[in-house]
């Protein structure tokens, strides 16, 4: 994938900016995209009308819309990266689709608004099974592509086009031809009117399908830009291209400097033997090198014992002392081993009493706080988290206040209901683990708490409810559980 060939600037965009870019790209390539859809929809429309009746033809075209959208996606995936794309090659891409994927998209995911957003996962990335599900989770993690609003816009746009085309046709019909009676008798309308009405629907769908598919594909690309940092990678590639030019110039300059150096030396040849004789003669002279006599201690006592005294008795003394200490240490080791044997034989109860302490079943387990909530150091956590949350909220620090409440609530859930949490859990995973253990009333409290956290921490929005009410609910939840424990 060559990012430098993208036809648009790969930067982070919001959902509405993405749809604006979708409209521009659709206008640039509208004719081939419209032709791709018409080449598939019209033959199916005519064949279905002949075989099943014209009243079913429009429904069959609507049913096969997920299949007709795939060539449009193939064409857009090429032109976006400035690759050569033709209508015939994009139509052949249908033959590469898996039958299971086609069946699921036309049945289970037929009404899903994320159909165009997730289609590149199977068609372009060619993922299936567990890898496909994990890829979808990554694409939807902390992201709102607003595909539902986009689908509603396209559906209403289809309806507006259908009404507009029908109105234009009615205005062009001569006044001598009356349509009042066929219009009021819908169930008994003539065949030509039924074919005309369904044909207008097929044309309206073909006009809007490129917009819908391109919108989903652009939302998918911008999600990958956000996850994989395409904008950063492209910036570094441009920097490397500029630096390559400078490096080439520097290498060329260095090569020119090397070629400018003369290849042969102008000095006379040197005779190594003559130089060696001159150096030896120079070092043989007394005045050239200054000499100094230094004293070096001699540790050979046997040779110089008569000169400065006999010190062999001192060496023999330390040698005997070393032998005595080594024998004494070995004696202690032997005595210690004998003492252990004595205890084994005479005092077996001493060893029987040495048992490892048994692990307590209900020992205190450390509270685990997920990483996204653990931006506060443990030593900085106050003892009264509820009071600290109130104080932080009064200081207009909503994120810190919610962090204190989350620490309190997650500790309460782990200690009271034995909820197992991991440091790598997300908000959704924490919520699922807690909902499996706590009561329905507590579920509502955690739902409101996690929703407020996502809105403030990730959405950078302000709370739109009374924070003190949320604190009161958390305190009531904790106190109610204490009363149940006391009664039990």
XYZ file of C-alpha atoms in Angstrom:
488
model
C 0.000 0.000 0.000
C 1.672 3.190 -1.234
C 0.442 6.019 0.962
C 2.146 8.679 -1.121
C -0.243 7.854 -3.979
C -3.397 8.722 -2.041
C -5.677 11.121 -3.857
C -6.472 13.030 -0.641
C -4.535 14.328 2.340
C -4.423 11.530 4.966
C -5.135 13.461 8.143
C -7.510 12.994 11.042
C -11.020 14.083 10.112
C -14.333 14.037 11.893
C -17.317 12.066 10.609
C -18.875 15.067 8.873
C -15.567 16.085 7.248
C -15.249 12.520 5.995
C -18.684 12.678 4.372
C -17.802 16.013 2.725
C -14.746 14.327 1.210
C -17.015 11.435 0.158
C -19.210 13.796 -1.856
C -16.162 15.247 -3.664
C -14.755 11.819 -4.564
C -18.169 10.574 -5.708
C -18.563 13.566 -8.008
C -15.136 12.899 -9.556
C -15.866 9.230 -10.336
C -19.654 9.234 -10.546
C -20.042 8.021 -14.131
C -18.056 4.741 -13.776
C -19.584 4.061 -10.351
C -23.102 4.581 -11.679
C -22.309 2.380 -14.676
C -21.073 -0.439 -12.418
C -24.337 -0.479 -10.505
C -26.535 -0.217 -13.606
C -24.681 -3.076 -15.332
C -25.699 -5.390 -12.485
C -29.057 -4.007 -11.366
C -30.783 -3.649 -14.770
C -30.234 -7.262 -15.953
C -31.394 -8.592 -12.571
C -34.405 -6.247 -12.687
C -35.462 -7.412 -16.152
C -34.825 -11.097 -15.423
C -36.745 -10.957 -12.137
C -39.634 -9.143 -13.836
C -39.901 -11.776 -16.545
C -39.601 -14.761 -14.181
C -41.402 -13.625 -11.027
C -43.452 -10.660 -12.151
C -42.744 -6.946 -12.170
C -44.191 -6.477 -8.712
C -41.286 -8.544 -7.296
C -38.539 -7.113 -9.478
C -37.895 -4.007 -7.370
C -37.794 -6.080 -4.160
C -35.247 -8.483 -5.661
C -33.043 -5.547 -6.711
C -33.272 -4.161 -3.174
C -32.407 -7.588 -1.735
C -29.256 -7.897 -3.872
C -27.974 -4.392 -3.085
C -25.066 -5.661 -0.854
C -23.831 -7.749 -3.791
C -24.154 -4.891 -6.309
C -22.116 -2.597 -4.026
C -18.977 -4.750 -4.061
C -17.726 -3.732 -7.582
C -18.097 -0.086 -6.547
C -15.905 -0.755 -3.508
C -13.296 -2.488 -5.677
C -13.229 0.456 -8.103
C -12.920 3.062 -5.312
C -10.159 1.118 -3.543
C -8.057 1.454 -6.706
C -8.777 5.025 -7.775
C -8.229 6.360 -4.246
C -4.610 5.138 -4.488
C -4.323 6.393 -8.112
C -4.219 2.883 -9.561
C -5.639 1.873 -12.890
C -9.247 0.689 -12.588
C -11.721 -0.374 -15.246
C -15.384 -1.276 -15.161
C -14.778 -4.800 -16.468
C -12.114 -5.628 -13.865
C -14.305 -4.303 -11.056
C -17.255 -6.401 -12.256
C -15.027 -9.500 -12.165
C -14.292 -8.840 -8.490
C -17.680 -10.395 -7.658
C -16.294 -13.787 -8.661
C -13.613 -13.487 -5.932
C -16.149 -13.056 -3.116
C -16.844 -15.884 -0.712
C -20.299 -17.433 -0.811
C -20.619 -17.366 2.984
C -19.816 -13.676 3.152
C -22.385 -12.892 0.442
C -25.072 -14.923 2.217
C -24.474 -13.277 5.610
C -24.504 -9.750 4.155
C -27.782 -10.383 2.325
C -29.516 -12.005 5.312
C -28.137 -11.343 8.804
C -26.439 -8.006 8.066
C -28.866 -6.913 5.360
C -30.259 -4.001 7.409
C -26.994 -3.210 9.212
C -25.916 0.445 8.757
C -22.268 -0.663 9.071
C -22.439 -2.790 5.919
C -20.360 -0.412 3.792
C -17.993 0.384 6.700
C -17.069 -3.293 7.321
C -17.136 -4.547 3.718
C -13.397 -3.726 3.145
C -12.458 -6.106 5.989
C -13.593 -9.152 3.999
C -13.198 -7.898 0.437
C -9.924 -5.942 0.618
C -8.157 -7.342 3.692
C -9.550 -10.845 2.959
C -9.965 -11.770 6.620
C -12.287 -14.446 7.924
C -13.165 -16.229 11.131
C -11.642 -15.033 14.377
C -9.298 -12.554 12.664
C -12.240 -10.809 11.016
C -14.107 -10.451 14.316
C -11.025 -9.059 16.046
C -10.499 -6.596 13.194
C -14.089 -5.373 13.492
C -13.663 -4.874 17.240
C -10.529 -2.805 16.625
C -12.296 -0.653 14.030
C -15.212 0.034 16.357
C -13.132 0.565 19.520
C -13.612 4.140 20.841
C -14.885 5.187 17.410
C -18.199 6.579 16.171
C -18.241 6.437 12.356
C -21.899 7.625 12.325
C -22.827 5.055 9.701
C -26.423 4.974 10.935
C -26.896 8.669 10.135
C -25.190 8.154 6.786
C -27.511 5.276 5.881
C -30.590 7.309 6.904
C -29.383 10.189 4.754
C -28.907 7.911 1.730
C -32.334 6.282 2.211
C -34.059 9.661 2.337
C -32.015 10.827 -0.639
C -33.236 7.794 -2.612
C -36.824 8.647 -1.705
C -36.362 12.292 -2.716
C -34.850 11.292 -6.074
C -37.634 8.808 -6.712
C -40.315 11.427 -6.006
C -38.460 14.032 -8.065
C -37.989 11.793 -11.103
C -41.627 10.716 -10.914
C -42.751 14.354 -10.722
C -40.636 15.242 -13.771
C -42.138 12.372 -15.730
C -45.671 13.440 -14.766
C -45.028 16.983 -15.875
C -43.779 15.787 -19.290
C -46.837 13.603 -19.979
C -49.286 15.271 -22.375
C -52.507 16.588 -20.872
C -54.531 14.400 -23.218
C -53.321 11.284 -21.314
C -55.131 11.046 -17.981
C -53.349 9.226 -15.131
C -55.877 9.834 -12.407
C -57.692 6.526 -12.775
C -54.541 4.314 -12.861
C -53.059 6.177 -9.879
C -56.119 5.695 -7.704
C -56.396 2.039 -8.680
C -52.987 0.931 -7.482
C -53.820 -2.759 -7.185
C -55.295 -2.828 -10.688
C -52.845 -0.415 -12.358
C -51.700 -1.214 -15.897
C -48.508 -3.170 -16.457
C -46.644 -0.279 -18.062
C -47.161 1.900 -14.988
C -45.855 -0.819 -12.670
C -42.745 -1.260 -14.819
C -42.206 2.504 -14.984
C -42.549 2.969 -11.207
C -40.106 0.122 -10.443
C -37.690 1.429 -13.082
C -37.684 4.835 -11.376
C -36.854 3.093 -8.089
C -33.923 1.196 -9.660
C -32.544 4.408 -11.179
C -32.827 6.213 -7.822
C -30.978 3.410 -6.057
C -28.261 3.387 -8.733
C -27.765 7.136 -8.288
C -27.339 6.932 -4.493
C -25.387 3.622 -4.223
C -21.993 5.186 -5.185
C -22.453 7.793 -2.468
C -23.357 5.199 0.180
C -20.479 2.814 -0.648
C -17.896 5.592 -0.923
C -19.014 7.015 2.436
C -18.502 3.689 4.189
C -15.136 3.140 2.495
C -13.878 6.623 3.419
C -14.966 6.116 7.035
C -12.999 2.833 7.021
C -9.887 4.550 5.580
C -10.008 7.386 8.109
C -10.362 4.864 10.929
C -7.175 3.183 9.698
C -5.477 6.582 9.430
C -6.356 7.139 13.092
C -5.201 3.673 14.193
C -2.073 3.207 12.065
C -0.891 6.818 11.801
C -0.802 7.084 8.019
C -0.388 10.843 8.254
C 2.740 10.458 10.410
C 4.180 7.768 8.144
C 3.605 9.870 5.031
C 5.273 12.877 6.703
C 8.378 10.820 7.456
C 8.445 9.477 3.898
C 8.384 13.004 2.525
C 11.188 13.961 4.909
C 13.208 10.962 3.744
C 12.695 11.961 0.106
C 13.979 15.458 0.824
C 16.933 14.123 2.817
C 17.810 11.689 0.022
C 18.343 14.628 -2.305
C 20.633 16.345 0.222
C 22.502 13.104 0.889
C 23.026 12.486 -2.818
C 24.418 15.988 -3.232
C 26.776 15.486 -0.269
C 28.000 12.135 -1.634
C 28.581 13.676 -5.051
C 30.598 16.516 -3.496
C 32.682 14.027 -1.456
C 33.354 11.915 -4.538
C 34.499 15.002 -6.437
C 36.907 15.812 -3.622
C 38.356 12.291 -3.757
C 38.843 12.428 -7.502
C 40.593 15.788 -7.119
C 43.399 14.182 -5.032
C 46.420 13.185 -7.209
C 46.700 9.450 -7.723
C 50.525 9.359 -7.466
C 52.716 10.734 -4.711
C 55.516 13.159 -5.654
C 57.784 12.073 -2.733
C 60.938 10.042 -3.241
C 60.896 6.289 -2.447
C 62.070 5.299 1.065
C 64.634 2.558 1.801
C 63.477 0.795 4.986
C 66.867 -0.823 5.737
C 68.695 2.508 5.754
C 66.057 4.029 8.065
C 66.354 1.066 10.456
C 70.174 1.408 10.679
C 69.882 5.137 11.361
C 67.414 4.589 14.195
C 69.570 1.876 15.791
C 72.648 4.138 15.677
C 70.658 6.980 17.226
C 69.428 4.869 20.150
C 72.942 3.536 20.773
C 74.239 6.986 21.739
C 74.335 7.735 25.498
C 73.248 11.342 25.296
C 70.096 10.687 23.307
C 68.063 8.662 25.827
C 68.098 9.569 29.533
C 68.562 6.518 31.761
C 67.583 6.160 35.446
C 68.266 3.318 37.858
C 65.343 2.407 40.160
C 65.098 -0.029 43.052
C 62.806 -3.038 42.649
C 61.966 -5.162 45.690
C 63.085 -8.771 45.589
C 60.703 -11.210 47.203
C 63.000 -14.224 46.935
C 63.822 -14.715 50.630
C 66.042 -17.692 50.105
C 68.611 -15.761 48.011
C 68.789 -12.553 50.073
C 68.211 -13.901 53.575
C 71.801 -13.339 54.608
C 71.773 -9.673 53.519
C 68.824 -8.164 55.435
C 67.926 -10.895 57.937
C 66.029 -14.182 57.841
C 62.188 -13.742 57.483
C 61.324 -17.328 56.662
C 59.977 -17.876 60.181
C 57.272 -15.277 59.533
C 56.153 -16.982 56.306
C 56.085 -20.370 58.054
C 53.976 -18.874 60.903
C 51.243 -17.589 58.589
C 51.275 -20.836 56.647
C 50.733 -22.849 59.837
C 47.983 -20.456 60.972
C 46.140 -20.922 57.642
C 46.317 -24.707 57.935
C 44.988 -24.574 61.511
C 42.007 -22.382 60.550
C 41.074 -24.623 57.619
C 41.127 -27.724 59.840
C 39.077 -25.900 62.504
C 36.351 -24.903 59.965
C 36.065 -28.444 58.677
C 35.745 -29.651 62.279
C 32.841 -27.256 62.861
C 31.090 -28.519 59.703
C 31.428 -32.127 60.816
C 30.078 -31.285 64.289
C 27.076 -29.477 62.756
C 26.244 -32.491 60.577
C 26.495 -34.809 63.580
C 24.169 -32.504 65.541
C 21.594 -32.688 62.758
C 21.807 -36.484 62.723
C 21.327 -36.505 66.495
C 18.184 -34.397 66.181
C 16.811 -36.719 63.495
C 17.313 -39.782 65.624
C 16.446 -38.542 69.110
C 14.043 -35.657 68.503
C 11.841 -36.480 65.544
C 9.011 -34.339 66.855
C 11.111 -31.243 66.300
C 11.096 -31.824 62.535
C 7.475 -32.920 62.453
C 6.458 -29.581 63.890
C 8.176 -27.717 61.072
C 5.282 -27.459 58.614
C 4.617 -24.805 56.020
C 1.814 -22.426 56.940
C -1.422 -23.256 55.167
C -2.779 -20.762 52.709
C -5.874 -19.037 53.951
C -8.881 -19.362 51.701
C -10.263 -15.910 52.357
C -6.985 -14.017 52.396
C -7.079 -10.407 51.233
C -6.671 -10.012 47.497
C -5.116 -6.903 46.001
C -7.512 -4.670 44.153
C -6.760 -4.466 40.436
C -7.530 -1.212 38.658
C -7.438 -1.200 34.815
C -4.749 0.931 33.221
C -7.137 3.509 31.758
C -8.434 4.326 35.265
C -5.029 4.052 36.999
C -3.551 7.379 35.907
C -3.574 8.343 39.609
C -0.664 6.892 41.576
C -1.628 4.653 44.539
C 0.247 6.872 46.995
C -1.760 9.878 45.778
C -5.150 8.263 46.393
C -6.987 9.794 49.387
C -8.525 7.618 52.075
C -12.031 8.993 51.553
C -12.565 8.688 47.813
C -16.171 9.916 47.944
C -15.222 13.148 49.702
C -12.311 13.619 47.312
C -14.690 13.181 44.357
C -17.005 15.869 45.732
C -14.088 18.229 46.273
C -12.716 17.656 42.742
C -16.152 18.231 41.217
C -16.518 21.514 43.106
C -13.145 22.557 41.667
C -14.570 21.826 38.163
C -12.218 18.862 37.647
C -14.808 16.371 36.409
C -12.287 13.828 35.099
C -10.518 13.539 38.487
C -13.866 13.321 40.296
C -15.039 10.458 38.065
C -11.651 8.735 38.466
C -12.077 8.750 42.261
C -15.605 7.328 41.922
C -14.364 4.611 39.563
C -11.595 3.623 42.008
C -14.152 3.396 44.811
C -16.726 1.463 42.750
C -14.242 -0.988 41.231
C -12.763 -1.735 44.658
C -16.259 -2.267 46.008
C -17.168 -4.634 43.155
C -14.006 -6.710 43.642
C -14.208 -6.967 47.404
C -17.977 -7.480 47.662
C -18.913 -9.510 44.572
C -15.495 -11.051 43.736
C -15.424 -9.446 40.297
C -12.231 -10.406 38.438
C -10.632 -7.500 36.577
C -7.425 -7.198 34.575
C -5.242 -4.172 33.980
C -5.709 -4.370 30.201
C -9.526 -4.240 30.298
C -11.480 -1.543 28.474
C -14.609 0.190 29.761
C -16.860 -2.243 27.903
C -15.011 -5.294 29.241
C -15.130 -3.958 32.809
C -18.842 -3.263 32.473
C -19.517 -6.813 31.207
C -17.524 -8.402 34.044
C -19.329 -6.315 36.666
C -22.822 -6.877 35.197
C -22.326 -10.636 35.502
C -21.918 -10.350 39.298
C -23.876 -7.384 40.671
C -27.619 -6.784 41.017
C -29.858 -4.979 38.545
C -29.875 -1.795 40.614
C -26.090 -1.784 40.752
C -25.931 -2.363 36.983
C -27.792 0.915 36.406
C -25.360 2.779 38.640
C -22.310 1.365 36.828
C -23.904 2.096 33.451
C -24.318 5.753 34.361
C -20.806 5.896 35.851
C -19.063 4.380 32.802
C -21.103 6.510 30.395
C -20.092 9.658 32.282
C -16.432 8.570 32.251
C -16.394 7.943 28.477
C -18.135 11.257 27.843
C -15.704 13.284 29.965
C -12.410 11.379 29.518
C -12.651 10.478 25.844
C -15.328 12.805 24.468
C -14.035 15.885 26.316
C -17.601 16.916 27.112
C -19.236 18.182 30.279
C -21.670 16.244 32.442
C -25.342 16.995 31.866
C -26.720 15.526 35.099
C -26.462 16.166 38.826
C -23.140 14.747 40.033
C -24.302 14.616 43.643
C -27.141 12.281 42.660
C -24.595 9.853 41.183
C -22.540 9.985 44.397
C -25.685 9.336 46.454
C -26.509 6.291 44.313
C -23.007 4.871 44.760
C -23.136 5.409 48.532
C -26.579 3.790 48.699
C -25.306 0.832 46.689
C -22.344 0.304 49.031
C -24.392 0.795 52.224
C -27.170 -1.562 51.065
C -24.636 -4.325 50.525
C -23.172 -3.757 54.033
C -26.642 -4.119 55.583
C -27.217 -7.401 53.746
C -23.894 -8.732 55.017
C -24.719 -7.732 58.599
C -28.158 -9.402 58.425
C -26.590 -12.585 57.077
